[in-house]
Amino acid sequence: MKSENILVIGGNGKTGRRVAKNLTQLGHNVRVVGRKTNPAFDWENTNTYNAALKDMDRAYIVYYPDLAVPGSRDAITTLTKKALEAGLEKVVLLSGKGETEAEACEDIVANTGLNYTLVRASWFNQNFSEGAFLDFVLDGVVALPMPEVEIPFVDADDIADVVSKVLVDDSYNGQTITVTGPQKRTFKEVVAIMAEAREKHIQFVPISIDEFKEGMRQAGLPDSYVWLFGYLFQEVLGNPDNQEVSNDVAKVLGRPAKDFETYAKQTAATGVWNAEVVEH
């Protein structure tokens, strides 16, 4: 396999840094870009796109904060157009399972003339250890809406391993890969699994969407984030398509997807759940 020059947009995020590590270990030349890198990349500043794409063969695209937000379609359209002009061979887009707005961005990528693979992901396990819900776990009270919904939580390691493979393997060109965990879990179930792994009680408290949004506002989060999480709960988790388990991780990697119990045990062993909540 020849060494490729690969751009990783969002290379400091949950999947991006894992993908960058994988590709570097495979001997590829990886360029990780973000607002503070050189060259810099800012989704809101299209003038940064050309320098990031220069001399690259392939790219992993993660739109921040989510393909559902206004402006994502225009940004993806501009980026993929510039990628084609820059001579890239292929792009892989991280998309959301069951997100109508994300699927509109998928269509843009699919119609650019670039080789591409789409990777649709379910909700990440790492939301509880590297993301929005970590403080809830540390505080011992996880208060979330939609308690009845069963979610096939997927591990960021599995997403990254799939992305790393399909990005350099052209047999996946034109395909949509759906990555989920091996089984569905409710929030109450995953909280119990984390409590057992952590060996410390965690209470799950079901709340309404409105209560959750108000809690985010009181925490000082911007309105755009309040809207986004409201959308992700109401539109995405409430979508029956998002509750289906896929076997694509096993098909691509030749091994089972990581289950939530394994994630919880591995995460507990790192000590990240032993920290104390810092009051802001």
C-alpha positions as semicolon CSV with decimal commas, in nm:
position;residue;x (nm);y (nm);z (nm)
1;M;0,000;0,000;0,000
2;K;0,145;0,334;-0,102
3;S;0,184;0,620;0,142
4;E;-0,086;0,884;0,100
5;N;-0,104;1,250;0,200
6;I;-0,419;1,259;0,410
7;L;-0,600;1,560;0,551
8;V;-0,788;1,512;0,879
9;I;-1,038;1,790;0,946
10;G;-1,140;1,786;1,310
11;G;-0,823;1,604;1,401
12;N;-0,845;1,697;1,767
13;G;-1,197;1,561;1,807
14;K;-1,320;1,225;1,933
15;T;-1,277;1,039;1,604
16;G;-1,032;1,268;1,425
17;R;-0,743;1,222;1,664
18;R;-0,794;0,847;1,658
19;V;-0,802;0,842;1,278
20;A;-0,488;1,058;1,261
21;K;-0,308;0,820;1,496
22;N;-0,417;0,513;1,299
23;L;-0,309;0,657;0,964
24;T;0,025;0,778;1,100
25;Q;0,096;0,430;1,236
26;L;0,014;0,290;0,890
27;G;0,284;0,511;0,742
28;H;0,069;0,779;0,580
29;N;0,154;1,150;0,585
30;V;-0,121;1,307;0,796
31;R;-0,210;1,675;0,810
32;V;-0,434;1,755;1,107
33;V;-0,606;2,091;1,075
34;G;-0,812;2,316;1,299
35;R;-0,840;2,681;1,392
36;K;-0,504;2,685;1,571
37;T;-0,297;2,470;1,334
38;N;-0,061;2,576;1,056
39;P;-0,213;2,585;0,804
40;A;-0,525;2,682;0,994
41;F;-0,870;2,554;0,903
42;D;-1,193;2,721;1,009
43;W;-1,528;2,599;0,878
44;E;-1,662;2,953;0,904
45;N;-1,379;3,099;0,697
46;T;-1,372;2,951;0,346
47;N;-1,047;3,137;0,278
48;T;-0,871;2,874;0,494
49;Y;-0,983;2,579;0,282
50;N;-0,730;2,598;-0,002
51;A;-0,417;2,591;0,213
52;A;-0,548;2,295;0,412
53;L;-0,625;2,098;0,094
54;K;-0,300;2,181;-0,088
55;D;-0,095;1,874;-0,184
56;M;-0,340;1,634;-0,016
57;D;-0,454;1,305;-0,173
58;R;-0,746;1,221;0,056
59;A;-0,943;1,379;0,337
60;Y;-1,149;1,283;0,640
61;I;-1,421;1,541;0,690
62;V;-1,583;1,607;1,028
63;Y;-1,809;1,912;1,035
64;Y;-1,817;2,091;1,370
65;P;-2,035;2,100;1,568
66;D;-2,276;1,887;1,360
67;L;-2,403;1,856;1,004
68;A;-2,749;1,947;1,134
69;V;-2,659;2,310;1,205
70;P;-2,737;2,593;0,962
71;G;-2,450;2,665;0,727
72;S;-2,326;2,308;0,702
73;R;-2,455;2,252;0,348
74;D;-2,286;2,562;0,212
75;A;-1,959;2,475;0,387
76;I;-1,959;2,115;0,264
77;T;-2,043;2,232;-0,089
78;T;-1,754;2,479;-0,091
79;L;-1,505;2,239;0,066
80;T;-1,578;1,950;-0,169
81;K;-1,566;2,180;-0,472
82;K;-1,224;2,305;-0,362
83;A;-1,112;1,948;-0,288
84;L;-1,197;1,847;-0,644
85;E;-1,012;2,149;-0,781
86;A;-0,712;2,065;-0,561
87;G;-0,693;1,718;-0,712
88;L;-0,794;1,507;-0,412
89;E;-0,868;1,145;-0,496
90;K;-1,120;1,070;-0,223
91;V;-1,303;1,201;0,083
92;V;-1,473;1,029;0,373
93;L;-1,753;1,220;0,546
94;L;-1,857;1,147;0,904
95;S;-2,234;1,167;0,910
96;G;-2,509;1,107;1,161
97;K;-2,737;0,806;1,163
98;G;-3,098;0,911;1,127
99;E;-3,022;1,281;1,064
100;T;-3,215;1,428;0,772
101;E;-2,991;1,735;0,752
102;A;-2,679;1,518;0,754
103;E;-2,818;1,313;0,467
104;A;-2,851;1,635;0,264
105;C;-2,477;1,691;0,315
106;E;-2,412;1,330;0,214
107;D;-2,591;1,398;-0,115
108;I;-2,367;1,698;-0,175
109;V;-2,054;1,486;-0,126
110;A;-2,192;1,207;-0,345
111;N;-2,252;1,445;-0,634
112;T;-1,921;1,631;-0,638
113;G;-1,738;1,398;-0,875
114;L;-1,498;1,294;-0,599
115;N;-1,454;0,935;-0,490
116;Y;-1,615;0,912;-0,149
117;T;-1,734;0,691;0,133
118;L;-1,999;0,800;0,382
119;V;-1,974;0,682;0,744
120;R;-2,299;0,722;0,939
121;A;-2,250;0,692;1,313
122;S;-2,490;0,635;1,597
123;W;-2,444;0,814;1,931
124;F;-2,091;0,785;2,067
125;N;-2,003;0,597;2,386
126;Q;-1,747;0,872;2,442
127;N;-2,019;1,131;2,506
128;F;-1,997;0,997;2,862
129;S;-1,619;1,026;2,894
130;E;-1,495;1,288;2,648
131;G;-1,804;1,490;2,576
132;A;-2,121;1,656;2,691
133;F;-2,224;1,406;2,958
134;L;-1,894;1,353;3,141
135;D;-1,979;1,600;3,417
136;F;-2,308;1,418;3,475
137;V;-2,120;1,094;3,535
138;L;-1,870;1,263;3,766
139;D;-2,153;1,428;3,958
140;G;-2,326;1,092;4,000
141;V;-2,654;1,214;3,850
142;V;-2,729;1,165;3,481
143;A;-3,043;1,360;3,396
144;L;-3,148;1,310;3,034
145;P;-3,467;1,307;2,826
146;M;-3,600;1,028;2,605
147;P;-3,556;0,753;2,869
148;E;-3,752;0,493;2,673
149;V;-3,543;0,514;2,357
150;E;-3,303;0,227;2,285
151;I;-2,977;0,348;2,129
152;P;-2,710;0,135;1,958
153;F;-2,424;0,340;2,110
154;V;-2,104;0,312;1,904
155;D;-1,745;0,340;2,022
156;A;-1,520;0,611;1,878
157;D;-1,241;0,354;1,841
158;D;-1,461;0,150;1,608
159;I;-1,562;0,456;1,407
160;A;-1,198;0,558;1,368
161;D;-1,088;0,208;1,267
162;V;-1,363;0,193;1,003
163;V;-1,280;0,540;0,872
164;S;-0,908;0,461;0,858
165;K;-0,976;0,153;0,647
166;V;-1,234;0,290;0,404
167;L;-1,035;0,610;0,352
168;V;-0,747;0,424;0,188
169;D;-0,934;0,121;0,050
170;D;-1,103;0,213;-0,277
171;S;-1,322;-0,098;-0,272
172;Y;-1,550;0,107;-0,042
173;N;-1,588;0,392;-0,289
174;G;-1,947;0,508;-0,326
175;Q;-2,064;0,312;-0,022
176;T;-2,247;0,422;0,291
177;I;-2,119;0,247;0,603
178;T;-2,341;0,258;0,912
179;V;-2,153;0,216;1,238
180;T;-2,330;0,118;1,560
181;G;-2,259;-0,088;1,864
182;P;-2,367;-0,452;1,880
183;Q;-2,680;-0,393;2,087
184;K;-2,931;-0,126;2,190
185;R;-2,929;0,032;2,533
186;T;-3,146;0,286;2,711
187;F;-2,986;0,570;2,906
188;K;-3,084;0,398;3,230
189;E;-2,910;0,079;3,120
190;V;-2,585;0,249;3,020
191;V;-2,583;0,448;3,344
192;A;-2,608;0,122;3,540
193;I;-2,324;-0,027;3,334
194;M;-2,104;0,277;3,399
195;A;-2,185;0,268;3,772
196;E;-2,080;-0,096;3,794
197;A;-1,757;-0,031;3,604
198;R;-1,686;0,280;3,809
199;E;-1,778;0,100;4,133
200;K;-1,966;0,410;4,241
201;H;-2,338;0,481;4,231
202;I;-2,475;0,691;3,947
203;Q;-2,841;0,792;3,949
204;F;-3,036;0,819;3,627
205;V;-3,308;1,086;3,631
206;P;-3,548;1,103;3,335
207;I;-3,641;1,462;3,248
208;S;-3,828;1,639;2,972
209;I;-3,665;1,796;2,668
210;D;-3,760;2,141;2,797
211;E;-3,603;2,072;3,136
212;F;-3,285;1,953;2,967
213;K;-3,267;2,263;2,748
214;E;-3,322;2,490;3,047
215;G;-3,042;2,315;3,234
216;M;-2,810;2,380;2,941
217;R;-2,906;2,747;2,937
218;Q;-2,842;2,777;3,311
219;A;-2,501;2,617;3,254
220;G;-2,421;2,905;3,020
221;L;-2,420;2,710;2,694
222;P;-2,495;2,915;2,381
223;D;-2,837;2,901;2,219
224;S;-2,691;2,719;1,917
225;Y;-2,586;2,428;2,138
226;V;-2,918;2,423;2,320
227;W;-3,092;2,401;1,982
228;L;-2,855;2,132;1,856
229;F;-2,899;1,901;2,154
230;G;-3,274;1,954;2,142
231;Y;-3,266;1,851;1,776
232;L;-3,047;1,549;1,841
233;F;-3,279;1,421;2,112
234;Q;-3,612;1,497;1,948
235;E;-3,540;1,435;1,582
236;V;-3,253;1,188;1,585
237;L;-3,316;0,966;1,887
238;G;-3,686;0,974;1,810
239;N;-3,620;0,845;1,457
240;P;-3,684;0,467;1,441
241;D;-3,406;0,436;1,181
242;N;-3,157;0,552;1,443
243;Q;-3,249;0,265;1,673
244;E;-3,144;-0,012;1,434
245;V;-2,829;-0,215;1,496
246;S;-2,591;-0,241;1,200
247;N;-2,334;-0,513;1,136
248;D;-2,114;-0,288;0,921
249;V;-1,833;-0,259;1,178
250;A;-1,787;-0,635;1,168
251;K;-1,815;-0,642;0,788
252;V;-1,543;-0,379;0,742
253;L;-1,308;-0,475;1,024
254;G;-1,363;-0,850;1,047
255;R;-1,427;-0,826;1,420
256;P;-1,729;-0,743;1,637
257;A;-1,810;-0,388;1,737
258;K;-1,718;-0,296;2,094
259;D;-2,007;-0,333;2,338
260;F;-2,088;-0,074;2,603
261;E;-1,970;-0,298;2,887
262;T;-1,622;-0,320;2,735
263;Y;-1,613;0,055;2,677
264;A;-1,717;0,119;3,038
265;K;-1,453;-0,115;3,183
266;Q;-1,179;0,033;2,965
267;T;-1,284;0,388;3,048
268;A;-1,307;0,322;3,421
269;A;-0,953;0,184;3,411
270;T;-0,822;0,517;3,275
271;G;-0,940;0,701;3,587
272;V;-1,130;0,966;3,392
273;W;-1,444;0,889;3,592
274;N;-1,260;0,930;3,923
275;A;-1,210;1,304;3,883
276;E;-1,416;1,558;4,071
277;V;-1,659;1,794;3,904
278;V;-1,512;2,143;3,874
279;E;-1,764;2,417;3,940
280;H;-1,755;2,683;3,669
